[in-house]
Short mmCIF file of C-alpha atoms in Angstrom, two decimals:
data_model
loop_
_atom_site.label_atom_id
_atom_site.label_comp_id
_atom_site.label_asym_id
_atom_site.label_seq_id
_atom_site.Cartn_x
_atom_site.Cartn_y
_atom_site.Cartn_z
CA MET A 906 112.34 142.84 43.45
CA ILE A 907 112.55 142.02 39.52
CA PRO A 908 113.35 138.23 39.79
CA PHE A 909 115.69 136.59 38.12
CA ASN A 910 113.38 133.96 37.11
CA LYS A 911 109.67 132.45 36.23
CA PRO A 912 109.18 129.12 35.45
CA PRO A 913 107.10 129.30 32.10
CA PHE A 914 103.31 129.32 31.86
CA THR A 915 101.38 129.39 29.10
CA GLY A 916 97.32 129.68 30.77
CA PHE A 917 96.09 125.92 29.67
CA GLU A 918 98.65 123.76 32.00
CA GLU A 919 95.61 123.97 34.51
CA THR A 920 93.08 122.54 32.74
CA TYR A 921 95.44 119.57 31.30
CA ILE A 922 96.16 118.70 35.05
CA LYS A 923 92.14 118.77 36.26
CA GLN A 924 92.43 116.20 33.54
CA ALA A 925 95.36 113.78 34.08
CA LEU A 926 93.51 114.44 37.88
CA GLU A 927 90.10 112.81 36.93
CA SER A 928 91.69 110.02 34.68
CA LYS A 929 91.95 106.75 35.22
CA LYS A 930 96.09 106.68 34.48
CA MET A 931 97.91 108.66 37.48
CA SER A 932 101.65 107.18 37.18
CA GLY A 933 103.31 107.61 33.94
CA ASP A 934 103.05 106.89 30.13
CA GLY A 935 99.37 108.01 30.49
CA PRO A 936 97.47 109.70 27.62
CA PHE A 937 99.83 113.15 28.08
CA GLY A 938 102.89 111.30 28.74
CA LYS A 939 102.32 110.10 25.13
CA LYS A 940 102.23 112.76 23.80
CA CYS A 941 104.90 114.55 24.69
CA GLN A 942 107.43 111.58 23.45
CA SER A 943 105.70 111.59 20.66
CA TRP A 944 105.84 115.55 19.75
CA PHE A 945 109.57 114.73 20.54
CA GLU A 946 109.87 111.70 18.20
CA THR A 947 108.49 114.13 16.16
CA ASN A 948 110.17 117.45 16.37
CA LEU A 949 113.46 116.28 16.98
CA PRO A 950 113.86 113.74 15.99
CA ALA A 951 114.54 111.13 17.41
CA LYS A 952 114.36 107.28 17.01
CA LYS A 953 112.90 106.88 20.52
CA THR A 954 112.47 109.15 23.95
CA LEU A 955 111.62 108.80 27.86
CA ILE A 956 110.07 111.64 29.60
CA THR A 957 111.99 111.26 33.08
CA PRO A 958 111.76 112.92 37.03
CA SER A 959 114.80 114.72 36.31
CA CYS A 960 117.21 115.15 34.06
CA THR A 961 119.94 113.78 36.13
CA ALA A 962 117.54 110.62 35.92
CA ALA A 963 118.09 110.55 32.07
CA LEU A 964 121.37 111.20 32.07
CA GLU A 965 121.30 108.23 35.25
CA LEU A 966 119.79 106.05 33.08
CA ALA A 967 121.73 106.72 29.53
CA ALA A 968 125.09 105.74 32.00
CA ILE A 969 123.53 102.89 33.10
CA LEU A 970 122.32 101.61 29.32
CA ILE A 971 125.73 101.98 27.74
CA GLY A 972 127.49 99.75 30.92
CA ILE A 973 129.33 102.19 32.82
CA GLY A 974 130.97 100.49 36.14
CA PRO A 975 133.87 101.12 38.59
CA GLY A 976 137.16 101.98 36.45
CA ASP A 977 135.48 103.84 34.20
CA GLU A 978 136.65 106.68 33.38
CA VAL A 979 134.04 109.41 31.62
CA ILE A 980 135.42 113.11 30.12
CA MET A 981 132.90 116.40 30.72
CA PRO A 982 133.94 119.78 31.32
CA SER A 983 134.01 120.28 34.96
CA TYR A 984 132.04 123.66 34.97
CA THR A 985 128.27 121.90 34.89
CA PHE A 986 125.98 121.16 37.19
CA VAL A 987 126.89 118.19 39.97
CA SER A 988 124.14 115.78 37.64
CA THR A 989 126.14 115.62 35.06
CA ALA A 990 129.07 114.07 37.19
CA ASN A 991 127.05 112.16 39.84
CA ALA A 992 124.82 110.47 36.83
CA PHE A 993 128.24 108.13 35.97
CA VAL A 994 129.72 108.51 39.61
CA LEU A 995 126.98 106.69 40.87
CA ARG A 996 127.66 103.79 38.43
CA GLY A 997 131.59 103.63 40.12
CA ALA A 998 133.16 106.08 37.39
CA LYS A 999 135.83 108.10 37.47
CA ILE A 1000 134.76 111.89 35.96
CA VAL A 1001 138.12 113.43 34.09
CA PHE A 1002 137.36 116.77 33.46
CA VAL A 1003 139.00 119.46 30.89
CA ASP A 1004 139.48 122.97 29.77
CA ILE A 1005 136.60 125.07 28.23
CA ARG A 1006 136.10 127.43 25.87
CA PRO A 1007 136.10 130.96 27.06
CA ASP A 1008 134.05 131.96 24.09
CA THR A 1009 131.02 129.84 24.19
CA MET A 1010 132.24 128.15 28.01
CA ASN A 1011 131.21 124.50 26.84
CA ILE A 1012 133.57 121.94 26.58
CA ASP A 1013 136.65 122.00 24.32
CA GLU A 1014 136.66 119.62 22.07
CA LYS A 1015 140.86 120.48 21.11
CA LEU A 1016 141.59 118.14 24.26
CA ILE A 1017 139.06 116.19 24.50
CA GLU A 1018 141.36 113.78 23.22
CA ALA A 1019 144.61 114.18 24.96
CA ALA A 1020 142.15 112.94 28.24
CA ILE A 1021 141.37 109.74 26.51
CA THR A 1022 142.77 106.63 28.65
CA THR A 1023 142.30 102.42 28.36
CA SER A 1024 139.83 103.20 31.36
CA THR A 1025 136.84 106.00 29.01
CA ARG A 1026 134.25 104.92 27.65
CA ALA A 1027 132.55 107.96 26.87
CA ILE A 1028 132.54 111.91 26.63
CA VAL A 1029 129.86 114.23 27.31
CA PRO A 1030 130.04 117.54 26.42
CA VAL A 1031 127.57 119.86 27.91
CA HIS A 1032 125.78 122.47 25.78
CA TYR A 1033 126.05 125.57 28.15
CA ALA A 1034 123.25 128.06 27.47
CA GLY A 1035 121.87 125.99 24.69
CA VAL A 1036 125.02 126.76 22.45
CA ALA A 1037 126.43 123.76 21.05
CA CYS A 1038 129.46 122.07 21.83
CA GLU A 1039 131.70 121.59 18.60
CA MET A 1040 129.65 118.11 18.01
CA LEU A 1041 131.20 117.07 14.62
CA ALA A 1042 135.28 117.07 16.54
CA ILE A 1043 133.34 115.23 19.58
CA MET A 1044 131.32 112.74 17.21
CA ASP A 1045 134.87 112.50 14.97
CA ILE A 1046 137.28 111.56 18.34
CA ALA A 1047 134.54 108.81 19.80
CA GLU A 1048 134.18 106.91 16.73
CA ARG A 1049 137.99 106.36 16.52
CA TYR A 1050 138.62 105.55 20.07
CA ASN A 1051 134.91 103.63 19.93
CA LEU A 1052 133.48 106.22 23.11
CA PHE A 1053 130.03 106.77 24.01
CA VAL A 1054 128.41 109.95 23.28
CA VAL A 1055 126.17 111.21 25.78
CA GLU A 1056 125.16 115.18 25.84
CA ASP A 1057 123.70 116.86 28.50
CA ALA A 1058 121.28 119.03 26.36
CA ALA A 1059 119.83 120.19 30.37
CA GLN A 1060 119.44 123.95 28.60
CA GLY A 1061 118.87 122.86 25.04
CA MET A 1062 115.93 122.03 23.92
CA MET A 1063 114.65 124.51 21.10
CA SER A 1064 118.46 124.25 20.13
CA SER A 1065 120.67 122.59 17.15
CA TYR A 1066 123.83 122.62 15.51
CA LYS A 1067 124.67 122.11 11.86
CA GLY A 1068 121.00 121.94 11.68
CA ARG A 1069 120.10 118.91 13.68
CA ALA A 1070 118.46 118.80 17.11
CA LEU A 1071 120.42 119.46 20.52
CA GLY A 1072 120.58 116.13 22.30
CA THR A 1073 119.67 113.83 18.69
CA ILE A 1074 123.70 113.67 17.72
CA GLY A 1075 125.26 111.35 20.09
CA HIS A 1076 124.17 108.00 21.29
CA PHE A 1077 121.93 109.52 23.63
CA GLY A 1078 120.51 112.91 24.66
CA ALA A 1079 119.37 114.74 27.81
CA TYR A 1080 116.93 117.28 28.13
CA SER A 1081 115.60 119.09 31.67
CA PHE A 1082 112.05 120.35 32.55
CA HIS A 1083 112.98 122.16 35.81
CA GLU A 1084 111.74 125.81 36.65
CA THR A 1085 114.14 126.81 35.50
CA LYS A 1086 114.56 125.92 31.96
CA ASN A 1087 112.76 127.80 28.54
CA TYR A 1088 110.05 124.42 29.07
CA THR A 1089 109.07 123.24 32.56
CA SER A 1090 106.88 120.35 34.16
CA GLY A 1091 105.75 121.26 36.94
CA GLY A 1092 108.87 122.10 38.74
CA GLU A 1093 111.03 119.53 37.56
CA GLY A 1094 111.26 117.04 34.59
CA GLY A 1095 113.06 115.23 32.17
CA LEU A 1096 114.09 113.64 28.65
CA LEU A 1097 115.67 110.63 27.53
CA ILE A 1098 116.84 110.83 23.89
CA ILE A 1099 117.85 107.01 22.49
CA ASN A 1100 119.55 107.66 19.24
CA GLU A 1101 120.20 104.06 18.30
CA GLU A 1102 118.17 100.89 17.69
CA ARG A 1103 120.39 98.30 20.23
CA PHE A 1104 119.48 100.29 23.18
CA LEU A 1105 115.53 100.56 22.15
CA ASP A 1106 114.59 97.94 23.96
CA ARG A 1107 116.58 97.81 27.01
CA ALA A 1108 115.64 101.24 28.02
CA ASP A 1109 112.10 100.75 28.78
CA VAL A 1110 112.78 97.89 30.73
CA VAL A 1111 115.79 99.81 33.06
CA ARG A 1112 113.23 103.01 33.40
CA GLU A 1113 110.34 100.46 34.65
CA LYS A 1114 112.26 99.10 37.53
CA GLY A 1115 114.11 96.45 35.77
CA THR A 1116 111.19 94.68 34.10
CA ASN A 1117 109.28 94.02 30.92
CA ARG A 1118 106.05 95.72 32.26
CA SER A 1119 106.49 97.82 28.75
CA GLN A 1120 106.62 94.41 26.94
CA PHE A 1121 103.81 93.58 28.77
CA PHE A 1122 101.16 96.14 28.04
CA ARG A 1123 102.73 95.96 24.38
CA GLY A 1124 101.14 92.26 24.42
CA MET A 1125 104.70 91.60 23.95
CA VAL A 1126 104.80 88.63 26.83
CA ASP A 1127 102.01 87.08 28.90
CA LYS A 1128 103.16 89.06 32.08
CA TYR A 1129 105.61 90.90 33.88
CA GLN A 1130 108.89 90.53 35.63
CA TRP A 1131 112.14 91.36 36.54
CA VAL A 1132 114.43 90.74 33.77
CA ASP A 1133 117.44 93.55 34.45
CA ILE A 1134 118.98 95.52 36.83
CA GLY A 1135 116.52 99.58 36.77
CA SER A 1136 115.07 102.65 39.07
CA SER A 1137 111.91 104.76 38.65
CA TYR A 1138 112.78 106.53 35.75
CA LEU A 1139 108.82 107.16 35.44
CA PRO A 1140 107.19 110.76 35.89
CA SER A 1141 103.63 111.50 36.73
CA GLU A 1142 101.04 111.92 34.78
CA LEU A 1143 100.43 115.15 36.16
CA GLN A 1144 104.21 116.72 35.11
CA ALA A 1145 103.42 114.80 31.51
CA ALA A 1146 100.17 117.43 31.44
CA CYS A 1147 102.03 120.74 32.68
CA LEU A 1148 104.69 119.95 30.11
CA TRP A 1149 102.41 119.17 27.41
CA ALA A 1150 100.33 122.50 27.80
CA GLN A 1151 103.71 124.19 26.99
CA LEU A 1152 104.90 121.84 24.03
CA GLU A 1153 102.03 123.10 22.26
CA CYS A 1154 103.13 126.16 23.10
CA ALA A 1155 106.76 125.87 22.34
CA THR A 1156 107.27 128.16 19.09
CA GLU A 1157 106.05 130.88 21.20
CA ILE A 1158 107.78 130.88 24.01
CA ASN A 1159 111.13 129.60 21.81
CA GLU A 1160 110.46 133.32 20.01
CA SER A 1161 109.26 135.34 23.24
CA ARG A 1162 112.84 134.06 25.36
CA LEU A 1163 114.67 135.79 21.59
CA ASP A 1164 112.94 138.77 21.62
CA ALA A 1165 114.53 139.29 25.10
CA TRP A 1166 117.58 138.01 24.76
CA GLN A 1167 118.18 139.83 21.95
CA ILE A 1168 116.73 143.72 22.97
CA TYR A 1169 120.07 142.68 26.19
CA TRP A 1170 122.35 142.23 23.33
CA GLN A 1171 121.65 145.13 20.92
CA ARG A 1172 121.33 147.25 24.22
CA LEU A 1173 124.59 146.68 25.70
CA GLN A 1174 126.85 146.65 22.10
CA PRO A 1175 128.01 149.93 23.49
CA LEU A 1176 129.32 148.59 26.90
CA VAL A 1177 130.71 145.87 24.88
CA LYS A 1178 132.36 148.27 22.44
CA GLU A 1179 134.14 149.98 25.24
CA GLY A 1180 135.71 146.29 26.51
CA LEU A 1181 133.90 147.10 29.71
CA ILE A 1182 132.00 143.28 29.81
CA GLU A 1183 132.01 140.73 27.30
CA LEU A 1184 128.85 138.19 26.06
CA ALA A 1185 128.41 135.47 24.84
CA THR A 1186 129.46 134.33 21.24
CA ILE A 1187 127.18 132.56 19.20
CA PRO A 1188 129.27 130.01 16.68
CA ASP A 1189 127.39 129.96 12.87
CA SER A 1190 127.02 126.06 13.37
CA CYS A 1191 124.26 126.47 16.49
CA THR A 1192 120.46 128.44 16.68
CA HIS A 1193 120.81 129.02 20.03
CA ASN A 1194 116.51 129.28 22.60
CA ALA A 1195 117.46 132.18 24.64
CA HIS A 1196 118.58 129.67 27.46
CA MET A 1197 119.52 132.25 29.13
CA PHE A 1198 121.84 135.80 29.02
CA TYR A 1199 124.66 136.15 30.93
CA LEU A 1200 127.84 138.69 30.63
CA LYS A 1201 131.50 138.18 31.68
CA THR A 1202 132.77 140.95 34.04
CA CYS A 1203 136.96 142.07 34.30
CA GLY A 1204 136.61 139.43 37.31
CA LEU A 1205 135.86 138.58 40.90
CA GLU A 1206 136.34 141.34 42.63
CA GLU A 1207 134.01 143.56 39.94
CA ARG A 1208 131.31 140.75 39.60
CA THR A 1209 130.74 140.68 43.46
CA ALA A 1210 130.51 144.57 43.45
CA PHE A 1211 128.22 144.34 40.65
CA LEU A 1212 125.89 141.63 41.91
CA LYS A 1213 125.87 143.84 45.41
CA TYR A 1214 124.68 146.50 43.41
CA PHE A 1215 121.92 145.23 41.43
CA LYS A 1216 120.63 143.94 44.75
CA THR A 1217 120.75 146.91 46.08
CA ARG A 1218 118.16 148.13 42.93
CA ASP A 1219 116.06 145.13 43.38
CA VAL A 1220 117.08 143.28 40.70
CA LEU A 1221 118.17 139.51 40.98
CA ALA A 1222 121.80 138.65 38.68
CA VAL A 1223 122.58 135.89 40.31
CA PHE A 1224 125.94 133.92 38.76
CA HIS A 1225 126.27 130.30 37.90
CA TYR A 1226 128.24 127.01 38.54
CA VAL A 1227 131.56 126.53 41.25
CA PRO A 1228 133.73 123.96 38.66
CA LEU A 1229 133.16 120.77 40.20
CA HIS A 1230 136.89 120.28 40.34
CA THR A 1231 137.52 122.29 42.88
CA SER A 1232 135.23 121.21 45.06
CA LYS A 1233 135.50 118.99 48.01
CA ALA A 1234 133.73 115.59 45.61
CA GLY A 1235 134.89 116.69 42.72
CA THR A 1236 138.60 115.96 44.79
CA VAL A 1237 137.67 112.30 45.39
CA PHE A 1238 135.74 111.75 42.30
CA GLY A 1239 137.21 113.20 39.61
CA HIS A 1240 140.39 115.54 38.38
CA PHE A 1241 141.46 117.64 36.44
CA VAL A 1242 143.15 116.73 32.62
CA GLY A 1243 146.23 119.66 31.66
CA GLU A 1244 145.44 123.19 32.11
CA ASP A 1245 143.12 125.14 33.73
CA ARG A 1246 142.90 127.99 31.91
CA TYR A 1247 139.76 129.50 31.44
CA THR A 1248 136.93 126.83 34.23
CA THR A 1249 138.21 128.91 36.85
CA ARG A 1250 138.75 132.56 35.59
CA GLU A 1251 135.94 132.39 33.64
CA SER A 1252 133.16 131.12 36.21
CA GLU A 1253 134.25 134.10 38.17
CA ARG A 1254 133.59 136.76 35.48
CA LEU A 1255 130.17 135.28 34.63
CA VAL A 1256 126.92 136.76 35.86
CA ARG A 1257 123.42 135.98 34.29
CA LEU A 1258 120.72 138.88 33.81
CA PRO A 1259 117.13 138.38 34.14
CA LEU A 1260 114.66 136.13 31.38
CA TRP A 1261 112.16 134.64 31.12
CA PHE A 1262 108.97 134.00 28.92
CA GLY A 1263 106.80 137.27 29.08
CA LEU A 1264 109.51 139.25 30.14
CA ASP A 1265 107.70 142.70 29.79
CA GLU A 1266 109.69 145.18 28.63
CA ALA A 1267 109.43 147.71 31.61
CA SER A 1268 111.02 144.97 33.33
CA GLN A 1269 113.82 144.38 30.66
CA ASN A 1270 114.53 148.11 30.37
CA SER A 1271 115.23 148.56 34.08
CA VAL A 1272 117.50 145.48 34.57
CA ILE A 1273 119.55 147.24 31.46
CA GLU A 1274 119.51 150.66 33.68
CA VAL A 1275 120.71 149.08 36.34
CA VAL A 1276 124.11 147.19 33.83
CA ASN A 1277 124.66 150.58 32.14
CA ASP A 1278 124.58 153.02 36.29
CA PHE A 1279 126.79 149.88 36.99
CA TYR A 1280 129.20 150.52 34.97
CA ARG A 1281 128.68 154.53 34.06
CA LYS A 1282 128.08 155.34 37.98
CA VAL A 1283 129.59 153.02 40.50
CA ARG A 1284 132.49 151.15 39.18
#
């Protein structure tokens, strides 16, 4: 069986995790945690970054920092993972879903303004597959209506928009280091990117369970105490050690994935030219990170047959999100504004092919062969 994903592994993870285990600091923000945060602040760059136990935690932290509360509305696409919505629902907000663009599967920036009300507090663009949303237009809307922008860049590490790293354009950004992402901190993990000075100090407090513990360790106060709301958003030093092993090889991992992505792209072009499949569009303003390679079938029935055929050939291909506005919780905690022209239709067509760091040539050739066989012999 050719799996859909293999978590990235560089060979240094075990060494660094052993060092963390043998250290006197395992609970978080130890030497490896500080190295990771420094790497991000230098290489993105960003004013401040905080590694977290997950991208979900990073989004929750952002929701607290911008003061989301009952009665507020937050605009986002319905085609996203549930954490994008949950982070704000947990604070009492109502989610306002708008349609996506079929070319990138990202929120349609032209529909955002019509969804704004006097209760709107934030826009959450989701950079699907590591391909950027139209952030120039989104930031313009946010500035005119005095709204916060929280970039869900869970899939976007090493991607950029007009030369700027994803997650560094809005007020906040969030990365994921889940095992399915390009980089992992041991199965889970995340990062909050803070782009405005006014949030820097409070972010430390909220992340440290509402205490000024970080100020205490920096010698700014003589004791630490409970000063604000907060929660436990600190990952262990073991997670940071695993992540550091991958940050040291960040360029190598990125180039390997891009090479595999490009092979898929080139060798599936005959099917594209015949109108049998569609592939992702990468706008000129975007540099992507090969987070995933997806194709689109003609519809749900064909996709079902496609995935079934792949299983018979021992290759695991998968579909992705079921739109949130069609779910039970989505109807309770949010609503769709405007016409669902593309969200449901395009989500039912999409298939993700196997892609991981170090994908070997034989496996990739087998996947391409199965795609071709389905359209030449089975369909």
